[in-house]
Amino acid sequence: AQSVAQPEDQVNVAEGNPLTVKCTYSVSGNPYLFWYVQYPNRGLQFLLKYITGDNLVKGSYGFEAEFNKSQTSFHLKKPSALVSDSALYFCAVSGYGNNRLAFGKGNQVVVIP
Amino acid sequence: EAQVTQNPRYLITVTGKKLTVTCSQNMNHEYMSWYRQDPGLGLRQIYYSMNVEVTDKGDVPEGYKVSRKEKRNFPLILESPSPNQTSLYFCASSSSGRGNLGANVLTFGAGSRLTVL
């Protein structure tokens, strides 16, 4: 069965500094990897996904993520964080022919003005 | 507007009183799913449905029922709620993507916060 680890409960970063949210995964075969974001009192919103191709994936709101097969990682990054990026971020993994999506426990990102 | 609609958004109930959380999507999606979100545990899948009349258990199905009589609706039923079902519930849907479901993006509802006393 697939699984995701998001090792940090909370990530604090100063506004304007680079933001990184870590994710490692486990799945049989080639992975499909996703990042979703949850703002307060809202449902999850899709940010970006990796299916195949270029290891660097660009998504919404200036976010990007790098797929690293050897390290089984898919870290989310943003070059310059905004206060409005403060939210809960979820990494998720699935696989070819797999109808299930496994989510990590989420990372709270706090961007300090 | 393409969306997943859940009702109620907030509900406080008592142990043993049957309740239903409705979920409806207007995107003609084949796949629908229910998740619960608990602090420190992330999102865990309760049940999912690949299409009308096709449902299957997720990771935490105990205490829940679902039905998929119409493509757009996927209600979550708690026959006899207990306090450990106090949680934030999300419904989500996606297209089946020519069978490669795992590669498709989920659209989530706004969530239903349930408290069982």
PDB file of C-alpha atoms in Angstrom, chain B residues 51-89:
ATOM      1  CA  ASN B  51     -19.301   4.916 -10.602  1.00  0.00           C
ATOM      2  CA  VAL B  52     -23.023   4.481 -10.000  1.00  0.00           C
ATOM      3  CA  GLU B  53     -23.785   1.451  -7.826  1.00  0.00           C
ATOM      4  CA  VAL B  54     -20.051   0.740  -7.357  1.00  0.00           C
ATOM      5  CA  THR B  55     -18.636   1.476  -3.909  1.00  0.00           C
ATOM      6  CA  ASP B  56     -15.672   0.176  -1.942  1.00  0.00           C
ATOM      7  CA  LYS B  57     -14.111   0.546   1.471  1.00  0.00           C
ATOM      8  CA  GLY B  58     -11.239   2.865   2.139  1.00  0.00           C
ATOM      9  CA  ASP B  59      -8.908   2.809   5.113  1.00  0.00           C
ATOM     10  CA  VAL B  60     -11.402   3.590   7.884  1.00  0.00           C
ATOM     11  CA  PRO B  61     -14.894   2.390   6.854  1.00  0.00           C
ATOM     12  CA  GLU B  62     -16.116   1.142  10.237  1.00  0.00           C
ATOM     13  CA  GLY B  63     -19.243   2.908  11.423  1.00  0.00           C
ATOM     14  CA  TYR B  64     -20.046   4.434   8.041  1.00  0.00           C
ATOM     15  CA  LYS B  65     -22.222   3.563   5.053  1.00  0.00           C
ATOM     16  CA  VAL B  66     -22.467   5.080   1.601  1.00  0.00           C
ATOM     17  CA  SER B  67     -24.623   4.738  -1.483  1.00  0.00           C
ATOM     18  CA  ARG B  68     -24.261   5.835  -5.094  1.00  0.00           C
ATOM     19  CA  LYS B  69     -27.654   5.686  -6.730  1.00  0.00           C
ATOM     20  CA  GLU B  70     -27.026   8.683  -8.969  1.00  0.00           C
ATOM     21  CA  LYS B  71     -23.789   9.843 -10.536  1.00  0.00           C
ATOM     22  CA  ARG B  72     -23.852  13.271  -8.923  1.00  0.00           C
ATOM     23  CA  ASN B  73     -24.646  12.253  -5.330  1.00  0.00           C
ATOM     24  CA  PHE B  74     -22.641  10.286  -2.765  1.00  0.00           C
ATOM     25  CA  PRO B  75     -24.125  10.577   0.742  1.00  0.00           C
ATOM     26  CA  LEU B  76     -22.256   9.475   3.852  1.00  0.00           C
ATOM     27  CA  ILE B  77     -24.439   7.781   6.451  1.00  0.00           C
ATOM     28  CA  LEU B  78     -23.645   7.344  10.118  1.00  0.00           C
ATOM     29  CA  GLU B  79     -26.215   4.838  11.367  1.00  0.00           C
ATOM     30  CA  SER B  80     -25.263   5.133  15.042  1.00  0.00           C
ATOM     31  CA  PRO B  81     -22.701   7.889  15.539  1.00  0.00           C
ATOM     32  CA  SER B  82     -20.190   7.667  18.358  1.00  0.00           C
ATOM     33  CA  PRO B  83     -17.863  10.313  19.827  1.00  0.00           C
ATOM     34  CA  ASN B  84     -14.847   8.862  17.984  1.00  0.00           C
ATOM     35  CA  GLN B  85     -16.533   9.922  14.755  1.00  0.00           C
ATOM     36  CA  THR B  86     -16.185  13.554  15.736  1.00  0.00           C
ATOM     37  CA  SER B  87     -14.135  14.881  12.848  1.00  0.00           C
ATOM     38  CA  LEU B  88     -13.945  17.084   9.778  1.00  0.00           C
ATOM     39  CA  TYR B  89     -15.309  15.271   6.743  1.00  0.00           C
TER      40      TYR B  89
END
